[in-house]
Coordinates of C-alpha atoms in Angstrom, one line a residue:
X1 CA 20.7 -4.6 4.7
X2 CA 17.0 -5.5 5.2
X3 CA 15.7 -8.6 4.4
X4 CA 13.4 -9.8 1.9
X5 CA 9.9 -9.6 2.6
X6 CA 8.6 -12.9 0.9
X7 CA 5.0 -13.5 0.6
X8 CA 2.3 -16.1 -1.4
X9 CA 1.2 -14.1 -4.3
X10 CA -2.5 -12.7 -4.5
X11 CA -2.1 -11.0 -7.3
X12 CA -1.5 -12.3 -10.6
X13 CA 1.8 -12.0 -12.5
X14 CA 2.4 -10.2 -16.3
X15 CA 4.6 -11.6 -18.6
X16 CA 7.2 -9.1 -18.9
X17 CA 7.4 -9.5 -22.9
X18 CA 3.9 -7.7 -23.7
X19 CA 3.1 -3.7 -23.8
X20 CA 3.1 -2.0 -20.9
X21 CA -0.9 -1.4 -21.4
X22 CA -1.3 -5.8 -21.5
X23 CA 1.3 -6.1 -18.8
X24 CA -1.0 -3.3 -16.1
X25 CA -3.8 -5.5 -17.8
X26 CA -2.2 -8.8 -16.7
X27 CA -2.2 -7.7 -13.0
X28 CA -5.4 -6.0 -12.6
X29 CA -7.4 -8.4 -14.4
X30 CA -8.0 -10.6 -11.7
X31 CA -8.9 -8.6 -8.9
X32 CA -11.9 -7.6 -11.1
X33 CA -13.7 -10.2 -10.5
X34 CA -16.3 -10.3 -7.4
X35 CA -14.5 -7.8 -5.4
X36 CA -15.1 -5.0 -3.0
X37 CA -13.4 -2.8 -0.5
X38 CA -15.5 -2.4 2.9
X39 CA -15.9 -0.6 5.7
X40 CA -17.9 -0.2 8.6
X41 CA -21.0 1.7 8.6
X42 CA -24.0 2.1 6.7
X43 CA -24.8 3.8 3.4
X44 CA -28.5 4.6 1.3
X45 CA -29.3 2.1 -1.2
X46 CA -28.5 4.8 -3.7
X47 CA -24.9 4.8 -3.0
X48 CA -24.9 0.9 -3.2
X49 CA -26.2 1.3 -7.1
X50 CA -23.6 3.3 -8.3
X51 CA -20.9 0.2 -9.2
X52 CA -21.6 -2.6 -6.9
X53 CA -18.9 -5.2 -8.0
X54 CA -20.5 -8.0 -5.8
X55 CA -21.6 -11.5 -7.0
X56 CA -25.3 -12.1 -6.9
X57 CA -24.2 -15.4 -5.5
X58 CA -21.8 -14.1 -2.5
X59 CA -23.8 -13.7 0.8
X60 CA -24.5 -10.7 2.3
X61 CA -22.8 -9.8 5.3
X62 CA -24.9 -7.4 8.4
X63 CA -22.7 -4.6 9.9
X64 CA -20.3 -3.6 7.2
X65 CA -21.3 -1.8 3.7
X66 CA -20.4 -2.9 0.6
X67 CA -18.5 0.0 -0.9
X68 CA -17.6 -0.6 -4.6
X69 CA -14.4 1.9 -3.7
X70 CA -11.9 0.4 -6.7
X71 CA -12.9 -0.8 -10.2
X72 CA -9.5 -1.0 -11.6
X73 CA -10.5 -1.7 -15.2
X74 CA -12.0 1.8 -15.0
X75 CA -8.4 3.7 -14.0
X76 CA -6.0 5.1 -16.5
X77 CA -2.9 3.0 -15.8
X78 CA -0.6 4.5 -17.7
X79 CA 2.1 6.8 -16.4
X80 CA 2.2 10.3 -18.0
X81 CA 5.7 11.0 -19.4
X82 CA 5.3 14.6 -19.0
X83 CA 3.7 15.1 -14.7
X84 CA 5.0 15.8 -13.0
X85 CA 7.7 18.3 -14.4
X86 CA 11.6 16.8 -14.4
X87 CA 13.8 17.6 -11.8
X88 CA 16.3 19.9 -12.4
X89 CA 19.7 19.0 -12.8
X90 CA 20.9 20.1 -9.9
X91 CA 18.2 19.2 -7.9
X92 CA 18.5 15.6 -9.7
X93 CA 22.3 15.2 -8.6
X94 CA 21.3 15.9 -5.0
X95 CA 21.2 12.1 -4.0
X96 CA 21.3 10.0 -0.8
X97 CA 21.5 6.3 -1.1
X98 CA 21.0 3.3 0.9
X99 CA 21.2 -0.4 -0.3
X100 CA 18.8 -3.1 0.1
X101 CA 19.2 -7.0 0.1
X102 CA 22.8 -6.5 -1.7
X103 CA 25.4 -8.8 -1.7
X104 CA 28.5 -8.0 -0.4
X105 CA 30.3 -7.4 -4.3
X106 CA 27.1 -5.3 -4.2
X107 CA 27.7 -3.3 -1.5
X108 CA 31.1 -2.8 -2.2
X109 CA 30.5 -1.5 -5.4
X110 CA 27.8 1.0 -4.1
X111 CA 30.2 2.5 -1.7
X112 CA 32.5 2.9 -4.4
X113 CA 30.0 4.5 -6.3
X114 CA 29.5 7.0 -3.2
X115 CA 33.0 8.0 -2.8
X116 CA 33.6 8.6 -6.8
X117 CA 30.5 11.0 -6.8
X118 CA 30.5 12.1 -3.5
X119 CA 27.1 11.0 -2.5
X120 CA 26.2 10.3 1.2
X121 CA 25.3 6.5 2.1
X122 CA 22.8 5.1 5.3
X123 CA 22.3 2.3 6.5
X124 CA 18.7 2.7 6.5
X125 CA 15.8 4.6 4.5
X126 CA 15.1 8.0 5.8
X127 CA 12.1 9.8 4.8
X128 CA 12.6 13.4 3.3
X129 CA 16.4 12.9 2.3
X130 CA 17.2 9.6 1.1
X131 CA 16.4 9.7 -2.7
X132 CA 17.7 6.3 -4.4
X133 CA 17.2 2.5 -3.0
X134 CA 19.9 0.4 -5.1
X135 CA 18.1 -2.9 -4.5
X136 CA 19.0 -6.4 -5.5
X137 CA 17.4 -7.8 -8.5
X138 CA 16.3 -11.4 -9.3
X139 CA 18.5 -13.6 -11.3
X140 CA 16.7 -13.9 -14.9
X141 CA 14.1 -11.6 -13.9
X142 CA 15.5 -7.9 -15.3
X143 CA 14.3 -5.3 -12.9
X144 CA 12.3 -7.2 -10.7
X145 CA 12.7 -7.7 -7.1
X146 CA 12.1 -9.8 -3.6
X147 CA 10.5 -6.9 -1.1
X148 CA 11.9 -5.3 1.4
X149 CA 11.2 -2.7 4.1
X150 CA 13.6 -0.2 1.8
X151 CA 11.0 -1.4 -0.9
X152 CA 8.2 -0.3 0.4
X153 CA 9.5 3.2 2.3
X154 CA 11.1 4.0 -1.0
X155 CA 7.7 3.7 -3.2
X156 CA 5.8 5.6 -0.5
X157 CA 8.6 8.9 -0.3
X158 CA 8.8 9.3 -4.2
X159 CA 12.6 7.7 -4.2
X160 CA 14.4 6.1 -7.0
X161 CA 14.2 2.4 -7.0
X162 CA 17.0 1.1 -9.1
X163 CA 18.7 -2.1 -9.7
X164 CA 22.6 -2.6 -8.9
X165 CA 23.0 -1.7 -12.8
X166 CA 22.5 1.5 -12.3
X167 CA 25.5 2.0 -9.9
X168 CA 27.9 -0.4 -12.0
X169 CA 27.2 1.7 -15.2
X170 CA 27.6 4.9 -13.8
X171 CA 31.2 4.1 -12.4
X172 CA 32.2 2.5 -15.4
X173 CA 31.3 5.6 -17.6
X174 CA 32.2 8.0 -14.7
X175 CA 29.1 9.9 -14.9
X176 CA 25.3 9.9 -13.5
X177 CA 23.4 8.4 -15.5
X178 CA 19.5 8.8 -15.9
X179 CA 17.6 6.4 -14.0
X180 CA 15.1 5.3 -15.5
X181 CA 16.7 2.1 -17.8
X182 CA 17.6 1.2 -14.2
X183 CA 14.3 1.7 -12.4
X184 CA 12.4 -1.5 -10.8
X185 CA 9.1 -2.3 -12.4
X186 CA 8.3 -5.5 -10.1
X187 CA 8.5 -7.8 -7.7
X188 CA 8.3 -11.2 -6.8
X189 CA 5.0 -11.1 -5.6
X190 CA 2.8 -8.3 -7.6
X191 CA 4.0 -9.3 -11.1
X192 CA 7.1 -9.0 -13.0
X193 CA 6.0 -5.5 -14.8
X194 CA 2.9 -3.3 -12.6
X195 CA 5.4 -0.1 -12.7
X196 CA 4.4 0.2 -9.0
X197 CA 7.6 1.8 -7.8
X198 CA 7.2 4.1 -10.7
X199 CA 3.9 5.3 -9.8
X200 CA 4.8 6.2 -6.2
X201 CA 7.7 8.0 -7.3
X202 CA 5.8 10.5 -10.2
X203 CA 3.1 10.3 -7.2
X204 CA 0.5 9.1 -9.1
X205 CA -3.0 9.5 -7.7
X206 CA -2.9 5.4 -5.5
X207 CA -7.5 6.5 -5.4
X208 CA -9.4 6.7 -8.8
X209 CA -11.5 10.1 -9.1
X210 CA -14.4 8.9 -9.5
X211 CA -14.4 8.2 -5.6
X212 CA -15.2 11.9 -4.9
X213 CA -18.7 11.8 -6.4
X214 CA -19.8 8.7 -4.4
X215 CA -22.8 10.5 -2.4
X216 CA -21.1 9.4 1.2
X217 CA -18.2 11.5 0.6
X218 CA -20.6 14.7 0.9
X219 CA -19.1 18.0 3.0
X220 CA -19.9 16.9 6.3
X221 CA -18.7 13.2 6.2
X222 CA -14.9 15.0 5.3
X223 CA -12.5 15.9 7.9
X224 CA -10.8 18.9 5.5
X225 CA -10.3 19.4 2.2
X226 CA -6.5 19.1 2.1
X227 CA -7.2 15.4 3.4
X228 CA -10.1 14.9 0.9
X229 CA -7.6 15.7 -1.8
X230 CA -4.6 13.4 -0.7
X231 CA -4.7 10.5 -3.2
X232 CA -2.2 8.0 -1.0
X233 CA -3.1 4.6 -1.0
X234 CA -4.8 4.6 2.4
X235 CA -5.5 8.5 2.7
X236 CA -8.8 9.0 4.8
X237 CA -8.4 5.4 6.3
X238 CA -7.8 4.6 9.7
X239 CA -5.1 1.5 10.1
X240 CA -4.7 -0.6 13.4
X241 CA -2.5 -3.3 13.8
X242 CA -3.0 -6.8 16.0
X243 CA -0.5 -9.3 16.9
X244 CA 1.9 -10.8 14.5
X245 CA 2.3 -8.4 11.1
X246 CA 4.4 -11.5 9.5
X247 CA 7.9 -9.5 8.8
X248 CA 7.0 -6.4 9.8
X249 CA 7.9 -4.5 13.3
X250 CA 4.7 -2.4 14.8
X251 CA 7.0 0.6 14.3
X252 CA 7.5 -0.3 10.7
X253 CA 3.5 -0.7 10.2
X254 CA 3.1 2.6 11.3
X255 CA 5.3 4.3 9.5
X256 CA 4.4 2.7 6.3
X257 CA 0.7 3.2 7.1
X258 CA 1.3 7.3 7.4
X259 CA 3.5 7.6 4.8
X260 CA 0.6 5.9 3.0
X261 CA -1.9 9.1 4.3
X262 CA -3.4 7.1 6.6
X263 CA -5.6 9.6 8.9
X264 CA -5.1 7.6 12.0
X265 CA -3.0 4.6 12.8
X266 CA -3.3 2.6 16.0
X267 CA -1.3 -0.1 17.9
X268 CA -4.0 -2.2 19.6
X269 CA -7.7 -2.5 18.7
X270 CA -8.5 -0.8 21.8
X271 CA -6.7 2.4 21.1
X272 CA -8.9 2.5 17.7
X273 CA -12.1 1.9 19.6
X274 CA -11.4 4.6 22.1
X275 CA -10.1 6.8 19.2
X276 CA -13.3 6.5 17.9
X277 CA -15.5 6.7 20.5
X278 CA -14.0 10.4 21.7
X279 CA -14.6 10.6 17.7
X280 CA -18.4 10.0 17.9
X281 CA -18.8 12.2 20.6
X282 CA -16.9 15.0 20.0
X283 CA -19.1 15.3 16.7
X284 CA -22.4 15.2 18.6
X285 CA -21.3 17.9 20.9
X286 CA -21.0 20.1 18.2
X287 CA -24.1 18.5 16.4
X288 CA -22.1 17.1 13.0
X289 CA -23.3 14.4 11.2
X290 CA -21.8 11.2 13.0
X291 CA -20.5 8.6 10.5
X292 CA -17.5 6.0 12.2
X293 CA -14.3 6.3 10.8
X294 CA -13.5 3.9 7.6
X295 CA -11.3 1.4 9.5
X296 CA -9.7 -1.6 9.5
X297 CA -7.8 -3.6 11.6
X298 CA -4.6 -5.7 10.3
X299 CA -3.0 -8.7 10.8
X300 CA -0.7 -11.4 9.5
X301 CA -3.4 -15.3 8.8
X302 CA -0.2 -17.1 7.5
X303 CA 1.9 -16.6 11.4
X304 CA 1.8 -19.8 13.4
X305 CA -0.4 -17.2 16.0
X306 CA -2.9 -16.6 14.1
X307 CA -6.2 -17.4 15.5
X308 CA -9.8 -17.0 13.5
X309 CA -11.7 -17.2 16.3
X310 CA -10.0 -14.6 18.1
X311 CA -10.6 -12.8 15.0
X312 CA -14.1 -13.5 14.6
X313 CA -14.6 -12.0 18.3
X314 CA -12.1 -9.0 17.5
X315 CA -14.8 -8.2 14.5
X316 CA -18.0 -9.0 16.8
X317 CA -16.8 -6.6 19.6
X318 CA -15.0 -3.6 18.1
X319 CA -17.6 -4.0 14.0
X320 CA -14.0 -3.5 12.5
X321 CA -13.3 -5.4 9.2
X322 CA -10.4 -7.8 10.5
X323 CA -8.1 -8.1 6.7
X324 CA -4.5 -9.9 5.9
X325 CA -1.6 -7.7 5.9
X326 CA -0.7 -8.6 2.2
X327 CA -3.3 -6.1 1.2
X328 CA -1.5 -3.2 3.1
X329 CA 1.8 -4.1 1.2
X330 CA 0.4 -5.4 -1.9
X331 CA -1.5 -1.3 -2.1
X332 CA 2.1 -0.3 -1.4
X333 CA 3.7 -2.0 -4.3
X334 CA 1.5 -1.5 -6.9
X335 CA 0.1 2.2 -5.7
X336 CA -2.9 1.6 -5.4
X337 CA -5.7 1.2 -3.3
X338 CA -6.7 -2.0 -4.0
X339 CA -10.1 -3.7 -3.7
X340 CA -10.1 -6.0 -0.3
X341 CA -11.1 -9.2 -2.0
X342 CA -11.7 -13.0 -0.5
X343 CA -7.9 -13.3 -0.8
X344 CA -7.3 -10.7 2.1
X345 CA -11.0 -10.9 4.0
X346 CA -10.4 -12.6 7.3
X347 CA -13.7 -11.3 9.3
X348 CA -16.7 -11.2 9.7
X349 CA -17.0 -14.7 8.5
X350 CA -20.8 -16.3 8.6
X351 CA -20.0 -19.1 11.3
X352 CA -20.7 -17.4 15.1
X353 CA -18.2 -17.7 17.7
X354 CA -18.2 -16.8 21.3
X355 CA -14.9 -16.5 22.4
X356 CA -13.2 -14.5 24.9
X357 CA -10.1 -12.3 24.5
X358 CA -8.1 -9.8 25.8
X359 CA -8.8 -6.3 24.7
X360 CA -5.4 -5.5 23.7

């Protein structure tokens, strides 16, 4: 079983009593409040008046554009009952499982469960066939969960996330029961009620729609149309990893970060500056507009390697937004593509460093 993926919270919690309208309320609030998402580039002043979220007071920072991307008071949170269309039964009873962060009562009931309904078990999640993670919830906290790898690939492929409930009930009534009573709303760090996991699997759009009539996303700045039209948390972004991702493997970051749409995901800064560079020239070959790839580069500020000055230089060399890994995970659990706030801005900072590193 995977372990937990424990983090400090950076967003707030909701008190699992309220509506489901105050509870989406309760976790969004917060990140309302002097925020933007960023990327590297430049953009008219006309694009900069259409929502700018920024404090008058925050100082401005060269090299990077402000890009009011995500206003979250301004989404529909709520989950239409009725999109996308039920599964059919047959279709519904098609199931693959695998457990997560079970005990091992718990994972002796599950494969119970699997023999009595004749439903295949793995050991890990595999994208494209496994369709439930049964998932240990926390004591005194219904439906709500530490995170785990399982957590995260299971929002991102549209899977079931259900508590051990689920299983016990449907071998004491000796039937499938629906999922949904069962179905995780939260986690330890997000908030006890954001629906997240519920969102990814209805595959509700992670970008707001107003995004498309910002005037940089015009023809020419698009790579296709079926890509302009994927609303995945980091569809159109490209994703690059550097040193220590706190829990995660490098393979694991990549994986997560495509089944998140991300156009491009990279290993090393380098790789993303070469990517880019073929990039720039390949479109003025061909006489395109050139306009860099929305990037970002990610990395974990809570491991004992972390280094700000190395960051500071990583930013000052490659002009890539260096940001926490917590926002990569935190988009995955609650859907969405959140705002990159203070609470996950690492570079550029104000203070100049000079600083060598290795380009790796």
């Amino acid at each position: 079983m995977d372990p937990p993926i424990i983090s400090q919270p950076t967003v707030a919690s909701s008190n699992p009593g309220q509506s489901n309208q105050n509870e989406w309320r309760n976790v969004t609030s917060p990140l309302n409040n002097s925020i933007c998402d960023f990327i590297p580039g430049s953009l008219s002043a006309s694009t900069q008046n259409v929502r700018d979220p920024i404090s008058s007071t925050q100082n401005p920072m060269s090299n990077i554009t402000q890009c009011p991307e995500t206003n979250l008071s301004s989404c529909n949170t709520l989950v239409d009952e009725n999109w996308p269309p039920k599964f059919s039964d047959k279709c519904q009873r098609n199931i693959a499982v695998t457990g997560s962060n079970l005990s091992p009562s718990d994972t002796a009931l599950l494969r119970k469960f699997c023999l009595q309904f004749s439903v295949s078990e793995h050991s890990r999640f595999i994208p494209q066939k496994t369709t439930h993670v049964v998932i240990k919830e926390e004591a005194g906290r219904p439906r709500v969960v530490k995170r785990t790898l399982k957590y995260f690939m299971g929002i991102l492929n549209r899977a079931w996330i259900v508590n051990t409930d689920w299983v016990r009930e449907c071998v004491t009534s000796k039937r499938l029961l629906d999922e949904s009573p069962y179905e995780i709303e939260g986690d330890t760090v997000c908030g006890d009620c954001h629906e997240g996991p519920r969102r990814g699997r209805l595959g509700v759009p992670a970008i707001p729609q107003s995004l498309d009539r910002l005037p940089f996303r015009n023809s020419s700045s698009r790579l296709n149309e079926a890509e302009s039209s994927d609303r995945r948390p980091f569809a159109e972004l490209w994703l690059c990893a550097y040193r220590n991702l706190g829990a995660l493997q490098v393979a694991d970051f990549c994986q997560l970060a495509l089944d998140g749409g991300a156009t491009r995901v990279f290993e090393k800064p380098s790789e993303l500056m070469d990517a880019t560079n073929k990039l720039t020239e390949s479109l003025g070959i061909i006489g395109t507009d050139v306009r860099k790839p929305r990037a970002v580069i990610l990395t974990d500020k809570d491991s004992s390697e972390f280094n700000l000055q190395e960051c500071q230089e990583l930013y000052r060399v490659y002009g890539v937004p260096v940001i926490s890994i917590e926002w990569m995970l935190n988009c995955i659990s609650l859907y969405r593509r959140l705002p990159i706030n203070q609470a996950y801005r690492i570079c550029p900072t104000p203070q100049p460093v000079s600083v060598s590193i290795s380009k790796s």
